[in-house]
JSON list of N, CA and C in Angstrom, two decimals:
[
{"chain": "A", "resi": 1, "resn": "UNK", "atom": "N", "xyz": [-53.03, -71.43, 75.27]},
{"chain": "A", "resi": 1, "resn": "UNK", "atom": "CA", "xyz": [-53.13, -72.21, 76.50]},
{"chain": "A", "resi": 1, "resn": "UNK", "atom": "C", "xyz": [-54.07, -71.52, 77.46]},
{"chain": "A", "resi": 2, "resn": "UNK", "atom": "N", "xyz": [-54.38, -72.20, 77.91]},
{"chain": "A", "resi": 2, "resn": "UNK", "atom": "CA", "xyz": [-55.54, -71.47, 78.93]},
{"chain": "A", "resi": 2, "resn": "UNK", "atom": "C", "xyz": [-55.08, -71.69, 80.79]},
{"chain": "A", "resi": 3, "resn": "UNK", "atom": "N", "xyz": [-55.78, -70.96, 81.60]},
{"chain": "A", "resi": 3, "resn": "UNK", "atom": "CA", "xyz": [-54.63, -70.86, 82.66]},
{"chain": "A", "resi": 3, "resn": "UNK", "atom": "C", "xyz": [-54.86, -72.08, 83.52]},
{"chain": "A", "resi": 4, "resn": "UNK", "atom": "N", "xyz": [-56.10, -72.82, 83.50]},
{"chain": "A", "resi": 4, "resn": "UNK", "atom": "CA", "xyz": [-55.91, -74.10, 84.22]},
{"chain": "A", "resi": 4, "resn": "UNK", "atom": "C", "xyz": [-54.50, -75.07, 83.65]},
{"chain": "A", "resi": 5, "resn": "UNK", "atom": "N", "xyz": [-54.10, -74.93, 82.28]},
{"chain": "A", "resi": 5, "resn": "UNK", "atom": "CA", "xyz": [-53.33, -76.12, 82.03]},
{"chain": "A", "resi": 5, "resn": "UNK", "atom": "C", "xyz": [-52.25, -75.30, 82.48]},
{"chain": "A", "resi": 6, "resn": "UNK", "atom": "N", "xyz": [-51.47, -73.95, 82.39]},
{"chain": "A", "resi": 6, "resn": "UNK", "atom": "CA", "xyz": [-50.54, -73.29, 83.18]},
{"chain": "A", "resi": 6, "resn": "UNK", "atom": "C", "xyz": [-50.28, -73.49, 84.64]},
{"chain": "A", "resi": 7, "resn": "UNK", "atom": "N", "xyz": [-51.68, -73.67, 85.12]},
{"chain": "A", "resi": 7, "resn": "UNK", "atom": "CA", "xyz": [-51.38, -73.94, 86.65]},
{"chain": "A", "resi": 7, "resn": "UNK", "atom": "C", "xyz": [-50.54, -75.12, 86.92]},
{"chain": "A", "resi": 8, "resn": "UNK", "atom": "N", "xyz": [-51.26, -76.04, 86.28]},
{"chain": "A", "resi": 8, "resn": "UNK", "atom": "CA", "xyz": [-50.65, -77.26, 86.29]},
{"chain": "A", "resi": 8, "resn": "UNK", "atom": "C", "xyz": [-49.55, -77.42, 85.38]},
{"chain": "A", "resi": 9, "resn": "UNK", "atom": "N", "xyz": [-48.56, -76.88, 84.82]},
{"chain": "A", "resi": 9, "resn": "UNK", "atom": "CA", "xyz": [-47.05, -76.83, 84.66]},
{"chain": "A", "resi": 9, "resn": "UNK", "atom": "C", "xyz": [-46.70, -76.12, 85.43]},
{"chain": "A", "resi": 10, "resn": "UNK", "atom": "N", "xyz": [-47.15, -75.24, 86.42]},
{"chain": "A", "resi": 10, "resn": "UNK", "atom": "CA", "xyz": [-46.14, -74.30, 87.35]},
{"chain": "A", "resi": 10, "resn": "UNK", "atom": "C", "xyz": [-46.30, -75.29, 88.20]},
{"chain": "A", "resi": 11, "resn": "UNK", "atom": "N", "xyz": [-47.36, -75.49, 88.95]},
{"chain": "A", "resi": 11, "resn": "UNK", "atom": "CA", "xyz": [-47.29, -76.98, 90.30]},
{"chain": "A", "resi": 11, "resn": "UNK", "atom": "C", "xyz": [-46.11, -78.15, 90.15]},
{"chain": "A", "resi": 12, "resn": "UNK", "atom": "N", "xyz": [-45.98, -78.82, 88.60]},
{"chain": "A", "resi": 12, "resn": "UNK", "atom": "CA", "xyz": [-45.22, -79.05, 88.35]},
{"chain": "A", "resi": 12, "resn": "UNK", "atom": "C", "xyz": [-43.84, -79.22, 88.91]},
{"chain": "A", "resi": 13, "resn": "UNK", "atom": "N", "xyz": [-43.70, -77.91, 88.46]},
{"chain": "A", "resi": 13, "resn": "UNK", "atom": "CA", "xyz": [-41.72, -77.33, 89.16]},
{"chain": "A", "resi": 13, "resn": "UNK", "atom": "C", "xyz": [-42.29, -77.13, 90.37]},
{"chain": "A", "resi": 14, "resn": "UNK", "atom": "N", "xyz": [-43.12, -77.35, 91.38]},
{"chain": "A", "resi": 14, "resn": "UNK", "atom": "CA", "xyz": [-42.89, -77.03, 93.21]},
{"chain": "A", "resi": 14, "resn": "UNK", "atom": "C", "xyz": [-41.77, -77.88, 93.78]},
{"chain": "A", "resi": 15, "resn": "UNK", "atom": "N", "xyz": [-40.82, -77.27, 94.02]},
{"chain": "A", "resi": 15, "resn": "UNK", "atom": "CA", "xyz": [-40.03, -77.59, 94.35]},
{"chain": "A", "resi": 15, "resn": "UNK", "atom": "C", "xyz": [-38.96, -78.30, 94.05]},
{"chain": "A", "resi": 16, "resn": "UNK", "atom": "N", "xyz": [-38.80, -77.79, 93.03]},
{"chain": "A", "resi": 16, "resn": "UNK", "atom": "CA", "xyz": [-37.32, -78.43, 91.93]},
{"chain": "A", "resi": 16, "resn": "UNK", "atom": "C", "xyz": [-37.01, -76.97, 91.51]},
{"chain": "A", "resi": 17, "resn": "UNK", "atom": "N", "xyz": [-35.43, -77.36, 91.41]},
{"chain": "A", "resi": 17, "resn": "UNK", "atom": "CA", "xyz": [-34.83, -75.81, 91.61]},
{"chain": "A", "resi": 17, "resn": "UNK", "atom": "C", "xyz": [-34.58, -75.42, 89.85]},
{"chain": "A", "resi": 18, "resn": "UNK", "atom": "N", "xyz": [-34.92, -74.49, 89.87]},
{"chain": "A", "resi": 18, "resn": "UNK", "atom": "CA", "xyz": [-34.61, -74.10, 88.14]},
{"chain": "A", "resi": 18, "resn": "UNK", "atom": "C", "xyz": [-33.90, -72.73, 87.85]},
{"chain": "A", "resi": 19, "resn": "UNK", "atom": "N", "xyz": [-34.09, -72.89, 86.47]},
{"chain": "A", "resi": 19, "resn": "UNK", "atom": "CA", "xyz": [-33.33, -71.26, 86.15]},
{"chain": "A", "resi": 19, "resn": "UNK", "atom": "C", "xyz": [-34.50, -70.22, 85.87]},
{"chain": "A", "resi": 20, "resn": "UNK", "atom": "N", "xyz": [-34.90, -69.23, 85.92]},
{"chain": "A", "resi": 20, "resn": "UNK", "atom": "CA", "xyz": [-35.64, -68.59, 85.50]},
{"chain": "A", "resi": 20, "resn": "UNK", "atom": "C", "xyz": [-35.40, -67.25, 84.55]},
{"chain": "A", "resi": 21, "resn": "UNK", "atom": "N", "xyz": [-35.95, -66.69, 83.87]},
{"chain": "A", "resi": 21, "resn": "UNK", "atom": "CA", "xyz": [-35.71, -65.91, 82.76]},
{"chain": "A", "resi": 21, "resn": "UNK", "atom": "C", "xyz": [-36.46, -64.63, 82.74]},
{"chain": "A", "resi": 22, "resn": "UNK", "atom": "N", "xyz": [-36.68, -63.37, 83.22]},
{"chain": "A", "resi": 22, "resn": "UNK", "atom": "CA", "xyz": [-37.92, -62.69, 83.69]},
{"chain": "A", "resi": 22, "resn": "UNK", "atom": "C", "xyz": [-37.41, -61.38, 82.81]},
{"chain": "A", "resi": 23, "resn": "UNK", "atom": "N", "xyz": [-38.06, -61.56, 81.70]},
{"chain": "A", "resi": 23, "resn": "UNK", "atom": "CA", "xyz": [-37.91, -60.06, 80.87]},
{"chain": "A", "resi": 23, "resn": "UNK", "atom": "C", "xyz": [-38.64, -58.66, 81.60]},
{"chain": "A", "resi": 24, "resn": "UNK", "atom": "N", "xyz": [-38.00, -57.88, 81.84]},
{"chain": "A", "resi": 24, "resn": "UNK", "atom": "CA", "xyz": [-38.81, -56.54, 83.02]},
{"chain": "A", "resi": 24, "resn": "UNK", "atom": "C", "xyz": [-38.86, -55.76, 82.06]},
{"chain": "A", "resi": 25, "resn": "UNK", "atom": "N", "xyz": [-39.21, -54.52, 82.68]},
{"chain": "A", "resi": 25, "resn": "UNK", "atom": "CA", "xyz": [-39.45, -53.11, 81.46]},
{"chain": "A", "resi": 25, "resn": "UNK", "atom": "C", "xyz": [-38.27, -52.79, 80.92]},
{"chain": "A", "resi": 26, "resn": "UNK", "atom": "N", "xyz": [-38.32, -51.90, 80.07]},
{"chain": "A", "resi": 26, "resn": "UNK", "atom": "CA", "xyz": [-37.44, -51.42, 79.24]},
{"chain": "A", "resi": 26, "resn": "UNK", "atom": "C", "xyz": [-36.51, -52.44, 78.57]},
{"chain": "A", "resi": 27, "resn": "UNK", "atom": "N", "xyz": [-36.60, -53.53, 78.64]},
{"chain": "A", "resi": 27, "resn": "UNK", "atom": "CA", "xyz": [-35.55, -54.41, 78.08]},
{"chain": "A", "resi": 27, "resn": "UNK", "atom": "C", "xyz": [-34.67, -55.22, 78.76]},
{"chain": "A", "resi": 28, "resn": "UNK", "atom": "N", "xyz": [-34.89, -54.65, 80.30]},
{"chain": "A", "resi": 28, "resn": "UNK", "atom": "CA", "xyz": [-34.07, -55.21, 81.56]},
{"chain": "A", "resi": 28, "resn": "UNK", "atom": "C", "xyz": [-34.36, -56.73, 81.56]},
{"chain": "A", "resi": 29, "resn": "UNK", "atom": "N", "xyz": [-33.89, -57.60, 80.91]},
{"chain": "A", "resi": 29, "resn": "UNK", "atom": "CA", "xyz": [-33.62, -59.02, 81.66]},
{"chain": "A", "resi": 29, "resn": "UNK", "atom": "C", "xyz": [-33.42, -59.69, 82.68]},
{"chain": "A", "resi": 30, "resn": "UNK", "atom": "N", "xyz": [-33.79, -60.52, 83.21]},
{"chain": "A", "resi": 30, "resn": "UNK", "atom": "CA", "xyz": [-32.78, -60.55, 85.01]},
{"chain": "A", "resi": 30, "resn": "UNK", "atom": "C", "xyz": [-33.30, -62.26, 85.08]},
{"chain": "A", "resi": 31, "resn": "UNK", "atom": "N", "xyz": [-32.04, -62.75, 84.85]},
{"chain": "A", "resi": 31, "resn": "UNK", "atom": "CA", "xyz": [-31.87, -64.12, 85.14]},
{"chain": "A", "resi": 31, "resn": "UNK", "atom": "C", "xyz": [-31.76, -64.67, 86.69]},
{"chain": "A", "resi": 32, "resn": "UNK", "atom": "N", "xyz": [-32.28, -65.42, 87.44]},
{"chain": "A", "resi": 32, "resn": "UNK", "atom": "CA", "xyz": [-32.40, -65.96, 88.48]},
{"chain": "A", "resi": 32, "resn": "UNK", "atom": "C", "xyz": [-32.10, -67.29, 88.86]},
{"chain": "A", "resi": 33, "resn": "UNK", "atom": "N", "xyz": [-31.73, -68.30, 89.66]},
{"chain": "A", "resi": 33, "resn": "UNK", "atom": "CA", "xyz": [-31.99, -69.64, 89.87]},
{"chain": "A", "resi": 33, "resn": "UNK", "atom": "C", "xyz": [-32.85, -69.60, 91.02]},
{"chain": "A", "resi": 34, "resn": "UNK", "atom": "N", "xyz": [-34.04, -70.44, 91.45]},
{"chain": "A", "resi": 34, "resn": "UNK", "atom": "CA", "xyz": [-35.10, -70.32, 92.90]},
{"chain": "A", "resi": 34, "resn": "UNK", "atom": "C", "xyz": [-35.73, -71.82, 92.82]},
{"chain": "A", "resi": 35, "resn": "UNK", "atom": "N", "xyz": [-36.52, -72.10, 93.30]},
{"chain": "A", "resi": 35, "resn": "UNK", "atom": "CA", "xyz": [-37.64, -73.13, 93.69]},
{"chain": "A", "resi": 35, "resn": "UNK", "atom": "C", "xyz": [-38.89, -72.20, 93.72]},
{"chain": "A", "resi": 36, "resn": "UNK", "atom": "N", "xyz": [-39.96, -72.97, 92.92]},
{"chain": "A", "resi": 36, "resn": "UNK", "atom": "CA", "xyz": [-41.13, -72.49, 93.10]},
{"chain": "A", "resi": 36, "resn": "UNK", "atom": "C", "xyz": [-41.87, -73.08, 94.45]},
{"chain": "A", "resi": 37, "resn": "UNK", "atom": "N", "xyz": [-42.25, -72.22, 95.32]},
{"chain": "A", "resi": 37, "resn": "UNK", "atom": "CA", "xyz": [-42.42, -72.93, 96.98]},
{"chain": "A", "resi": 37, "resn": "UNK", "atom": "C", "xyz": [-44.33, -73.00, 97.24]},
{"chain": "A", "resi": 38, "resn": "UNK", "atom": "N", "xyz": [-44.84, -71.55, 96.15]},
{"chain": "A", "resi": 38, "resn": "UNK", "atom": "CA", "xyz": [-45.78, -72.13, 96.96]},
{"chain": "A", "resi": 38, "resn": "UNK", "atom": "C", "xyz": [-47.26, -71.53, 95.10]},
{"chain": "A", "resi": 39, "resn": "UNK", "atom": "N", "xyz": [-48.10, -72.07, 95.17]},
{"chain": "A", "resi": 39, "resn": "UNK", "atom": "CA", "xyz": [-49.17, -71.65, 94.13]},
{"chain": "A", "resi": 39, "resn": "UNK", "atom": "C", "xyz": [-50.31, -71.06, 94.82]},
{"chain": "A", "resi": 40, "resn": "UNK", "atom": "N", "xyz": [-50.95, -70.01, 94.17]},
{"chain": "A", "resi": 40, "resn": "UNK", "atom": "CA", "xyz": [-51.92, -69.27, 94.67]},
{"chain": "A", "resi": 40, "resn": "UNK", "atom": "C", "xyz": [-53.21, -69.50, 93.57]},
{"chain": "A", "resi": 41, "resn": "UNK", "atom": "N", "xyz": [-54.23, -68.91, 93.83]},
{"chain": "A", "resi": 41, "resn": "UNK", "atom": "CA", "xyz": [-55.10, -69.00, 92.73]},
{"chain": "A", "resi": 41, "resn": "UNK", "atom": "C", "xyz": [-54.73, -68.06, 91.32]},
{"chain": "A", "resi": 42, "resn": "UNK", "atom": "N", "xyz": [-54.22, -67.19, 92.01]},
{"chain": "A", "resi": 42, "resn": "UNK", "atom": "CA", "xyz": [-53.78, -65.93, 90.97]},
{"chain": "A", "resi": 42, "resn": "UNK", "atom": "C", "xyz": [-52.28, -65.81, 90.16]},
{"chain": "A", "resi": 43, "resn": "UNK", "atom": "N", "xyz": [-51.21, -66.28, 91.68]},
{"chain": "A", "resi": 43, "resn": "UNK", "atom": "CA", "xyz": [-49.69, -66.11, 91.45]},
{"chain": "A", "resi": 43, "resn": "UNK", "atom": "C", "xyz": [-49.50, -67.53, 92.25]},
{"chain": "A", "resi": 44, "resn": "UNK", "atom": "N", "xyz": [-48.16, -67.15, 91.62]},
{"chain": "A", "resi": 44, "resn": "UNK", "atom": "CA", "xyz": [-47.10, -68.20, 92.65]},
{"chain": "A", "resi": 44, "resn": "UNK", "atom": "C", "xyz": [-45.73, -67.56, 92.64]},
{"chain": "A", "resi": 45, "resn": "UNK", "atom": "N", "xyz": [-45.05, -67.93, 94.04]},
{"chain": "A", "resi": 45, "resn": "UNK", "atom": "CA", "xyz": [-44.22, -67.90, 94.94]},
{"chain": "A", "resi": 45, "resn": "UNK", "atom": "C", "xyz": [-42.85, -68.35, 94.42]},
{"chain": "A", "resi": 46, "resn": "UNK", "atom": "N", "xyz": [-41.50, -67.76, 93.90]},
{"chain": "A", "resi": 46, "resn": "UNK", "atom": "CA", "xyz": [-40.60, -68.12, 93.83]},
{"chain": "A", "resi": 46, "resn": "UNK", "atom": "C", "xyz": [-39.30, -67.45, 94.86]},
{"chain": "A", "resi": 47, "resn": "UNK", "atom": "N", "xyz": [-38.97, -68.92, 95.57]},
{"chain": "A", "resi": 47, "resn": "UNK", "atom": "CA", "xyz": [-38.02, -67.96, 96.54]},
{"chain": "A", "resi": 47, "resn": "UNK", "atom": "C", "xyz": [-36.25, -68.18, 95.88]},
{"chain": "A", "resi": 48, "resn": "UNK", "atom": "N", "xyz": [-35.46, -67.60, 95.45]},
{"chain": "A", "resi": 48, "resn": "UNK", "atom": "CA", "xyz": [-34.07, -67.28, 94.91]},
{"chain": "A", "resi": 48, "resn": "UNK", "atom": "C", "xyz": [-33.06, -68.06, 96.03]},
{"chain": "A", "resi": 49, "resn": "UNK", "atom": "N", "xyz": [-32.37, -68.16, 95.64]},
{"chain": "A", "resi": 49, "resn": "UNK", "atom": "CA", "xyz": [-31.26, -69.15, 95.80]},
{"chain": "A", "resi": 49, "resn": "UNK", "atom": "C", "xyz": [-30.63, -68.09, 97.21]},
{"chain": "A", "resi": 50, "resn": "UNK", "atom": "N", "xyz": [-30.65, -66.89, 96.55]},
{"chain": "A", "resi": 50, "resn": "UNK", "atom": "CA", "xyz": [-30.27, -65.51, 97.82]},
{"chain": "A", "resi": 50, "resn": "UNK", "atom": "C", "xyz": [-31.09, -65.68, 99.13]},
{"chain": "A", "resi": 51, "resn": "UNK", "atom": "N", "xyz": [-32.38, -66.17, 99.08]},
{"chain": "A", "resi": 51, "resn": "UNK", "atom": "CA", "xyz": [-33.38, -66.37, 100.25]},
{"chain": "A", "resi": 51, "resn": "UNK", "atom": "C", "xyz": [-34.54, -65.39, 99.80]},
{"chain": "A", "resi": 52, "resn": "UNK", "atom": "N", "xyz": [-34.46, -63.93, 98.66]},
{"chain": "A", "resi": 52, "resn": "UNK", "atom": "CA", "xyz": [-35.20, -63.47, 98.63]},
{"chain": "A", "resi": 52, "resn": "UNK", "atom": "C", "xyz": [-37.19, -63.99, 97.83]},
{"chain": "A", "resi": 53, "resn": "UNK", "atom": "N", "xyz": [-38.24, -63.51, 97.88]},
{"chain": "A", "resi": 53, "resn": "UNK", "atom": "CA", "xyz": [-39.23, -63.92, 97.30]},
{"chain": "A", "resi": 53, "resn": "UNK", "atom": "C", "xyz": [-39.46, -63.23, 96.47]},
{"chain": "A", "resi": 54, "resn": "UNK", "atom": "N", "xyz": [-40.26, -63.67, 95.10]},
{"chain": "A", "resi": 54, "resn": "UNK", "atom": "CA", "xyz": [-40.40, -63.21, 94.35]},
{"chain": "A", "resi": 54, "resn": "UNK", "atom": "C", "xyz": [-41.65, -63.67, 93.60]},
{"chain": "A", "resi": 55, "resn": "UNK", "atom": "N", "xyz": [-42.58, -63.17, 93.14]},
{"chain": "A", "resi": 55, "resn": "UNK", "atom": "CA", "xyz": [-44.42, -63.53, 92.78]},
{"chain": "A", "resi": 55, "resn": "UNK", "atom": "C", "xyz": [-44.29, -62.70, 91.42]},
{"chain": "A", "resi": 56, "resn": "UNK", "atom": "N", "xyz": [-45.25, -63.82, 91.25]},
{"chain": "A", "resi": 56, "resn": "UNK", "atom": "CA", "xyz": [-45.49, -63.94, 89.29]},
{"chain": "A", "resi": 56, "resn": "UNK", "atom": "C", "xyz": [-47.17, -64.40, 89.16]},
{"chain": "A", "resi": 57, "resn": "UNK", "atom": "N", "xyz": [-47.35, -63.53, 88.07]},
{"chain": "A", "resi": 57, "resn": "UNK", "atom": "CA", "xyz": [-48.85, -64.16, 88.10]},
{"chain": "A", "resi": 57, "resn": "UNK", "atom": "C", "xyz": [-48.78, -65.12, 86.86]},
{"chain": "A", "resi": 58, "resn": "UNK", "atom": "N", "xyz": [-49.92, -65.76, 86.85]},
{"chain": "A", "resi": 58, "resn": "UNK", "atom": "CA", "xyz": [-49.61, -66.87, 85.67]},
{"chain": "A", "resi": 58, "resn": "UNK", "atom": "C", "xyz": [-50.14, -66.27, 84.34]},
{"chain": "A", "resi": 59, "resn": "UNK", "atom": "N", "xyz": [-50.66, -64.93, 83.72]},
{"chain": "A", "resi": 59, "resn": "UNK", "atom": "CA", "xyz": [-50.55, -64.23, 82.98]},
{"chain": "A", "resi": 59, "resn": "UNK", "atom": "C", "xyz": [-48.91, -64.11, 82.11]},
{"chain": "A", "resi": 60, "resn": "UNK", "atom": "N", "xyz": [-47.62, -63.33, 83.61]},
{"chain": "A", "resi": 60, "resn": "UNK", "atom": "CA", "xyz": [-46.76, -63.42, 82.86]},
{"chain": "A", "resi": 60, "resn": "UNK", "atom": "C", "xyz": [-46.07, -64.38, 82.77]},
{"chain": "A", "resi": 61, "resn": "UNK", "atom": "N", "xyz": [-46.55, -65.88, 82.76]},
{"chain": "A", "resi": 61, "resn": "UNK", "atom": "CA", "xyz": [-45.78, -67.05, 81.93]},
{"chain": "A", "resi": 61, "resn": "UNK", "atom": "C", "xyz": [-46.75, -67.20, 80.50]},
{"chain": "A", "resi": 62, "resn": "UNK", "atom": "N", "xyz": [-48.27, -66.73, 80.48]},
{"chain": "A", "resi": 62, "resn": "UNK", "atom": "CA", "xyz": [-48.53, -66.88, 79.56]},
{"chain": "A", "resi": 62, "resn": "UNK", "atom": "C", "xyz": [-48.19, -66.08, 78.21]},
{"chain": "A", "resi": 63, "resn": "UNK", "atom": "N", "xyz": [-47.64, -64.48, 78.63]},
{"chain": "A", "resi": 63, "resn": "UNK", "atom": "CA", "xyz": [-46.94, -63.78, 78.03]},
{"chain": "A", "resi": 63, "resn": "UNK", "atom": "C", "xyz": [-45.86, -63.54, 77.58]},
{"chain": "A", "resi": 64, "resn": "UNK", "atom": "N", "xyz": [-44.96, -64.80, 78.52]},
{"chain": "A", "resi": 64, "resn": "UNK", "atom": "CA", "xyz": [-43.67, -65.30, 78.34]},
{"chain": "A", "resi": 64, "resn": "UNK", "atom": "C", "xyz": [-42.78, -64.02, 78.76]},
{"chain": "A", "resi": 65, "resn": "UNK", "atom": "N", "xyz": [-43.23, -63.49, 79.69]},
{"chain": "A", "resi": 65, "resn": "UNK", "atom": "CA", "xyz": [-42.69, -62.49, 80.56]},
{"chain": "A", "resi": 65, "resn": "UNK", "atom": "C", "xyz": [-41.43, -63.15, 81.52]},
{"chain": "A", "resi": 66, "resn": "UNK", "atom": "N", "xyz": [-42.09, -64.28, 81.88]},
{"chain": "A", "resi": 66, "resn": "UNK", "atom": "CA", "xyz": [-41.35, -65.03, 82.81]},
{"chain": "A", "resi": 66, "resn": "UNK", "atom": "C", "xyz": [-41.01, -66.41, 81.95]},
{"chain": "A", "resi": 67, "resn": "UNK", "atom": "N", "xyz": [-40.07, -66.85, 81.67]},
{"chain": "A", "resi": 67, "resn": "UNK", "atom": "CA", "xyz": [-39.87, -68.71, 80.99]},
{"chain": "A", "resi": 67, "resn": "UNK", "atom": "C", "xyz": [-38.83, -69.37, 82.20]},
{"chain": "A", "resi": 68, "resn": "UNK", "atom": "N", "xyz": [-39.26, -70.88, 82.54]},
{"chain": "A", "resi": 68, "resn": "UNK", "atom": "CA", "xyz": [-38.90, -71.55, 83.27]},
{"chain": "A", "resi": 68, "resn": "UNK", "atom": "C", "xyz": [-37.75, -72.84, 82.40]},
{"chain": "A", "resi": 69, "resn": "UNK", "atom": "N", "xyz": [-36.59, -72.86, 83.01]},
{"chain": "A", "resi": 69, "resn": "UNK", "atom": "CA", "xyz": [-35.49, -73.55, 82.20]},
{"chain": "A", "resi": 69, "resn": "UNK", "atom": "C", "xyz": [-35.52, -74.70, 83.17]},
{"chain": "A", "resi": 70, "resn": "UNK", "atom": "N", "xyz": [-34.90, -75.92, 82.88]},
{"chain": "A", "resi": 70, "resn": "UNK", "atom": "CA", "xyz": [-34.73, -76.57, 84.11]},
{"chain": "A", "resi": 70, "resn": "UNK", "atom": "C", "xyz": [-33.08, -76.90, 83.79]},
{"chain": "A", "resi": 71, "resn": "UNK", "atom": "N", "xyz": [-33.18, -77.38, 85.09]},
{"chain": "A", "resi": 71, "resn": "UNK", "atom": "CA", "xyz": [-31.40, -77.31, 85.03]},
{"chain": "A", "resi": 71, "resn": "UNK", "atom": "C", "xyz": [-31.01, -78.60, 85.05]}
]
């Protein structure tokens, strides 16, 4: 996939609330629910159900670092 058609599945979810899946180092998993609020040229913006923010570049969805569930 190339990152124009990525952009346009993350724009997608703006603003529909989902689950998210974010594999970190060492093996650390860390499941989330947020709204994607805002797209950048580079990243986009997920703010958590907690209120906190959280940025992803569209690399790690292409690496599947990050996978988007919907609920």
């Amino acid at each position: 996939m190339n990152l124009d058609k990525i952009r346009k599945i993350i724009k997608s979810y703006i603003g529909k609330e989902c689950r998210f899946i974010y594999k970190g180092s060492r093996n650390q998993n860390e499941e989330f629910d947020g709204i994607i609020v805002k797209c950048f040229p580079s990243i986009f913006l997920i703010k958590t159900i907690n209120g906190t923010f959280k940025s992803f570049s569209y690399n790690d969805f292409v690496i599947r670092n990050i996978r988007i569930i919907n609920k």
